[in-house]
Tab-separated table of C-alpha atoms in Angstrom:
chain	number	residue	atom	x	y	z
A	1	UNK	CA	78.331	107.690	99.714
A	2	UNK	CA	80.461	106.168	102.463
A	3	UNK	CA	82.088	102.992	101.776
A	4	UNK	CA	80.666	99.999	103.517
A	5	UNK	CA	83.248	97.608	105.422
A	6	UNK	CA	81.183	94.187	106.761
A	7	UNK	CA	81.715	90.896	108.122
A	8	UNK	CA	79.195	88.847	106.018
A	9	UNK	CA	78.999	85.678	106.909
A	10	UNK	CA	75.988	84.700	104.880
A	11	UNK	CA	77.246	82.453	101.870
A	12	UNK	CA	74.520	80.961	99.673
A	13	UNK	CA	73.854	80.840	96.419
A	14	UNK	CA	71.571	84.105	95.155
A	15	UNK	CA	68.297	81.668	94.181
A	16	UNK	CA	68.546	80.921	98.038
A	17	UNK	CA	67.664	84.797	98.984
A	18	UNK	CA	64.761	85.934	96.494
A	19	UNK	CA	63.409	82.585	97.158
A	20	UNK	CA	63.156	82.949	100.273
A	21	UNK	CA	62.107	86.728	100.496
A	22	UNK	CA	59.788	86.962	97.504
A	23	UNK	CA	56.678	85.180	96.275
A	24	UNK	CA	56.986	84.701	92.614
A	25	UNK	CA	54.091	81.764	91.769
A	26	UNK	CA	51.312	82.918	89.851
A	27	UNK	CA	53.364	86.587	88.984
A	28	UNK	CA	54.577	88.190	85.794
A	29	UNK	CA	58.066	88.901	86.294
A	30	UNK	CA	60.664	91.451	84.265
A	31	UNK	CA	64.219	90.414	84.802
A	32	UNK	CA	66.344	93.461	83.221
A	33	UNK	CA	69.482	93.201	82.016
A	34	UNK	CA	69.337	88.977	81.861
A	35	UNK	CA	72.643	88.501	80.248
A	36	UNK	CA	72.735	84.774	79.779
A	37	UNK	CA	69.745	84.696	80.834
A	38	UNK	CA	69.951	82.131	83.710
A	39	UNK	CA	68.216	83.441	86.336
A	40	UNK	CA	65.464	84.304	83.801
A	41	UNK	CA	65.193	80.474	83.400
A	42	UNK	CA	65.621	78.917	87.075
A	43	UNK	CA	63.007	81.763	87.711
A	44	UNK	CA	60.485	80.444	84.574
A	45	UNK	CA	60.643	77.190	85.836
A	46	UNK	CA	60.808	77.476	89.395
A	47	UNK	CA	57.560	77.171	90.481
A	48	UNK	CA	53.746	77.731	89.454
A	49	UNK	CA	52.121	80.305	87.144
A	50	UNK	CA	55.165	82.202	86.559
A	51	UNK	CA	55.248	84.359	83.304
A	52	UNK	CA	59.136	86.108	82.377
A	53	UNK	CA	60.439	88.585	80.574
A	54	UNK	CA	64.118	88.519	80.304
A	55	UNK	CA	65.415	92.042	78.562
A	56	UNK	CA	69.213	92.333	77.421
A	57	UNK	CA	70.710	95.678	75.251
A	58	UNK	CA	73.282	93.018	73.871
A	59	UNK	CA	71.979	92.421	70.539
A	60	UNK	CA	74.759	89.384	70.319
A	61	UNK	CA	73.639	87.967	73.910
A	62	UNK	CA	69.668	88.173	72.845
A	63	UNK	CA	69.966	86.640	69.790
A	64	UNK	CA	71.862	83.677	71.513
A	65	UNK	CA	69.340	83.657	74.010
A	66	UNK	CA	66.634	83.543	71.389
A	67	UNK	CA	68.049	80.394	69.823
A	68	UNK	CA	67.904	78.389	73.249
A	69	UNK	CA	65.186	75.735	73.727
A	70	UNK	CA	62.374	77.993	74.455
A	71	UNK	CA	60.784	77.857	77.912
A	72	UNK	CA	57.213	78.403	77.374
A	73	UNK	CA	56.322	80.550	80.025
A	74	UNK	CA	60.039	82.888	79.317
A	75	UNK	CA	60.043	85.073	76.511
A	76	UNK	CA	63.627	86.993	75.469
A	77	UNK	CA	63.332	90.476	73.849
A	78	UNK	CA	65.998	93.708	73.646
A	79	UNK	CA	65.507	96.530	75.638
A	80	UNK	CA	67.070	98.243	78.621
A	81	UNK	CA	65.937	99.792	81.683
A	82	UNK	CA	65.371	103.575	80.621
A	83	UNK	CA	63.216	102.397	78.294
A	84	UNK	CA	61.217	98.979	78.792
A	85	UNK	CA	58.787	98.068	76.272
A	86	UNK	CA	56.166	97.285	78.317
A	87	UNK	CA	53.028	98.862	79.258
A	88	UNK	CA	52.426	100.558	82.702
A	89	UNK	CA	51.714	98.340	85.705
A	90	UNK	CA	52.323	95.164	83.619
A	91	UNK	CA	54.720	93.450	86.162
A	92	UNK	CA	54.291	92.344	90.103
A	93	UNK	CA	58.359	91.570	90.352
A	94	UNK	CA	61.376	93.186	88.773
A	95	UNK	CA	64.662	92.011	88.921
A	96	UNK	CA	67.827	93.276	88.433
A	97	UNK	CA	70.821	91.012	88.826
A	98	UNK	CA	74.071	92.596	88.789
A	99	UNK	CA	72.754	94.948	86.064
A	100	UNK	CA	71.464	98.249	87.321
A	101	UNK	CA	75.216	99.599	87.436
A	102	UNK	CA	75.468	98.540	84.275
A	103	UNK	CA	73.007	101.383	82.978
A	104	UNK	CA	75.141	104.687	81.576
A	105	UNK	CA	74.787	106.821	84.821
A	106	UNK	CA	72.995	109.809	83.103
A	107	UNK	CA	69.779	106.800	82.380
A	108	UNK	CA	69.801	105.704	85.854
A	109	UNK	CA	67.546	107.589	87.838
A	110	UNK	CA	65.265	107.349	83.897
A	111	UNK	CA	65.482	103.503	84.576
A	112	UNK	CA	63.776	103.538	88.065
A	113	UNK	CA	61.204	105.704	87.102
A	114	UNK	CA	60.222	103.211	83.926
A	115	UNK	CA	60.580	100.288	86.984
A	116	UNK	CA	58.093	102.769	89.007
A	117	UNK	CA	55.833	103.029	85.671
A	118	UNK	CA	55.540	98.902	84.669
A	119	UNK	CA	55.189	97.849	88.410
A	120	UNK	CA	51.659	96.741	89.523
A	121	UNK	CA	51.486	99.258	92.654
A	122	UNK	CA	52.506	97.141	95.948
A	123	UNK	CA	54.869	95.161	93.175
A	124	UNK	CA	58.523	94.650	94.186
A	125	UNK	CA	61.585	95.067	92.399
A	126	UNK	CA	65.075	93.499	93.784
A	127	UNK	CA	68.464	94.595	93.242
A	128	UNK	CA	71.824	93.086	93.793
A	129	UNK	CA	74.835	95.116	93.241
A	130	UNK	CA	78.060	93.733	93.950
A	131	UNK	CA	80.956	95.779	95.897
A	132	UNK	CA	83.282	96.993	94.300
A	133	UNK	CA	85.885	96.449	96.446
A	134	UNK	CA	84.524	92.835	97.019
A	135	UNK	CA	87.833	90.475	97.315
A	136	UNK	CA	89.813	88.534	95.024
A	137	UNK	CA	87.307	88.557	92.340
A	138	UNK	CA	86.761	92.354	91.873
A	139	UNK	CA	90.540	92.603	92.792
A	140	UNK	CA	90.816	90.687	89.394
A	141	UNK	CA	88.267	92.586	87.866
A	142	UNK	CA	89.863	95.942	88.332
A	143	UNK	CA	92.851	95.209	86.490
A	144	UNK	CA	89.949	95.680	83.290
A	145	UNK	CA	88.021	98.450	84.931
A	146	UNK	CA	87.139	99.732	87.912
A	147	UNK	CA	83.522	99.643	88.483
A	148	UNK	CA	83.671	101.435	91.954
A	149	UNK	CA	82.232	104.965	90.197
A	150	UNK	CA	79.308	103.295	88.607
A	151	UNK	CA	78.256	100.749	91.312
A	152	UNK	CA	78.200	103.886	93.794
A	153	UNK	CA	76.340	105.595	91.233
A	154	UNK	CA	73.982	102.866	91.120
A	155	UNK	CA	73.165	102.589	94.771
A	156	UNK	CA	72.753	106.583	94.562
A	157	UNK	CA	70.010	106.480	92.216
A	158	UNK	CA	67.724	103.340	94.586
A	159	UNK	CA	68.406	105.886	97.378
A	160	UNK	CA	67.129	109.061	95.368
A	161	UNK	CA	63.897	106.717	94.046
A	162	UNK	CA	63.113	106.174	97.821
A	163	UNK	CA	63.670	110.023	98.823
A	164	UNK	CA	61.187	110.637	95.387
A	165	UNK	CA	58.527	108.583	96.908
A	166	UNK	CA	57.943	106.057	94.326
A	167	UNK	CA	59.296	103.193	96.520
A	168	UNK	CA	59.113	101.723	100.422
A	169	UNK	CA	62.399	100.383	101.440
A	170	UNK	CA	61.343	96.354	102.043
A	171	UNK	CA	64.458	94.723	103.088
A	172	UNK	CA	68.346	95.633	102.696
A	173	UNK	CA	70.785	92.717	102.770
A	174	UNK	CA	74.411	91.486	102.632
A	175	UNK	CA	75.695	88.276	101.326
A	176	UNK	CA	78.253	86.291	99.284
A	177	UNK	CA	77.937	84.132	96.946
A	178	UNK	CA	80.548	81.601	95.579
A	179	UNK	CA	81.267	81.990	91.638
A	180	UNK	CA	82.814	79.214	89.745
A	181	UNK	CA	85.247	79.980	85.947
A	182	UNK	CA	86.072	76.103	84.583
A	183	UNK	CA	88.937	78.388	82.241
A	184	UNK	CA	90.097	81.641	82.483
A	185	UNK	CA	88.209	82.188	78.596
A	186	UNK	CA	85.054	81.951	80.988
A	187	UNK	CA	85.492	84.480	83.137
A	188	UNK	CA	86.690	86.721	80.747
A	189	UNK	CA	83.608	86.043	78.715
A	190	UNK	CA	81.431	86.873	81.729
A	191	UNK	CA	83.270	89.837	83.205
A	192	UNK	CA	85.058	91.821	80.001
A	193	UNK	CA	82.982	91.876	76.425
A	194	UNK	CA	85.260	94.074	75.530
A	195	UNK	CA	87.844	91.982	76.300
A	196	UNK	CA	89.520	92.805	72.509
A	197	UNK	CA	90.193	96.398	73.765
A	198	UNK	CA	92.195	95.354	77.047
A	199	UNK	CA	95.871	96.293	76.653
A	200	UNK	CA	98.331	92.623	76.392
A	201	UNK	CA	100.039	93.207	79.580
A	202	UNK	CA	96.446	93.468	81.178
A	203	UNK	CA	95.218	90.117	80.478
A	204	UNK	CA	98.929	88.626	81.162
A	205	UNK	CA	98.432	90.304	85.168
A	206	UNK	CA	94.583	88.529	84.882
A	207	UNK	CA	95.633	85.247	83.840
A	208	UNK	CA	98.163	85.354	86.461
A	209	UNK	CA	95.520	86.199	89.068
A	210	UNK	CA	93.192	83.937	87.723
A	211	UNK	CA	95.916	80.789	87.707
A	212	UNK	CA	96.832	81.920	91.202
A	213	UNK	CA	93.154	80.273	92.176
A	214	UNK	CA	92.902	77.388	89.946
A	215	UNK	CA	92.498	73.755	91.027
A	216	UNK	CA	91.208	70.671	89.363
A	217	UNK	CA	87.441	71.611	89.750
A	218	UNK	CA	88.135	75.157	88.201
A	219	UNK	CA	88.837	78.707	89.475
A	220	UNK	CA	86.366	79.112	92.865
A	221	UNK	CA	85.660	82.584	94.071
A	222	UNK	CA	83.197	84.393	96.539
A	223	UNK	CA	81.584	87.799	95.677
A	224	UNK	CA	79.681	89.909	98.417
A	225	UNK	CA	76.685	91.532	97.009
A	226	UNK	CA	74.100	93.982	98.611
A	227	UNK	CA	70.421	92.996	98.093
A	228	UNK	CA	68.188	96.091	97.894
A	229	UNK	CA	64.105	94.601	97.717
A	230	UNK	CA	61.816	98.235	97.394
A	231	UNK	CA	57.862	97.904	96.688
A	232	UNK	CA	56.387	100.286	94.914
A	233	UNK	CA	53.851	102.607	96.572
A	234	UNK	CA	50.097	102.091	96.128
């Protein structure tokens, strides 16, 4: 895959783009991968008739998302995205934030066939994958690991789901979004679980990074992402 070099000057938060590109009122919605779960919740409550799913393989993260004030139209459960427990054709939008590179790379091309199998036919599913050579921020994440292998890995497998026929290309999009740590313990706590494993002089180099963008208001960064929307063929 040949690396992509762009001039985005789109800069907005991410509500801003599926908002604007997807109708989501009156739709049952998977978000895989939720993490904190976030975007599973702005989503729930966000506009009329919405029904969510948020799935996480963290056991730790899904409890802690089970204990928060329950949204009653958002329900939390484990699973991942070779195998969603969910029927077939359950869903009309599926959403993957910054999560499909996450998948091990031998389940990938599994997980967009079970996103083929629980979408409504004409459903949607949109993914954002950020680059992985994406300024300061992935700069800062690559002193932890370098996601570069995976996140090409993960574009592969949207691009060998479209050659299989089970989705239409919709829309393909560039844009950055501005990310805000209040303390360095935040980031790490977003970017590196595994932060325990990470060698001392590691995190040393990362707080140094990380103090090297610090003001008053907290530690401001922009990530580009790549927005791929595909519908699923009737």
């Amino acid at each position: 895959m040949q690396r992509i070099s762009l001039q985005i000057r789109n800069t907005c938060a991410e509500a801003d783009i599926y908002n604007a590109r997807l109708s989501l009122d009156y739709k049952n919605i998977l978000d895989v991968g939720c993490g904190d779960g976030r975007h599973s919740r702005d989503i729930a409550t966000g506009g009329k008739g919405r029904t969510v799913l948020a799935l996480d393989v963290d056991q730790v993260q899904n409890s802690k998302n089970l204990d928060i004030i329950s949204v009653p139209n958002l329900k939390f459960a484990f699973g991942g995205a070779e195998d969603i427990p969910s029927g077939n054709a359950i869903f009309d939008v599926v959403f993957f934030f910054k999560s499909l590179h996450r998948v091990p790379m031998e389940f990938m091309g599994k997980a967009m066939q079970e996103i083929y199998r629980v979408l409504k036919p004409g459903g949607r599913v949109y993914i954002s994958e950020p680059f992985h050579d994406g300024g300061d921020l992935m700069e800062m994440v690559r002193l932890f690991h370098n996601e570069q292998k995976v996140q090409e890995r993960a574009f592969e497998a949207i691009c060998d789901a479209v050659k299989q026929g089970l989705f239409e290309p919709a829309e393909n999009m560039f844009f950055n979004t501005p990310l805000t740590y209040s303390t360095y313990q935040d980031f790490e706590d977003t970017h590196m679980k595994v932060s325990s494993r990470v060698r001392p002089e590691v995190r040393a180099a990362a707080k140094r990074h990380f103090a090297s963008h610090f003001s008053r208001k907290g530690c401001h960064f922009v990530q580009p992402l790549r927005v791929a929307i595909l519908q699923k063929r009737s």
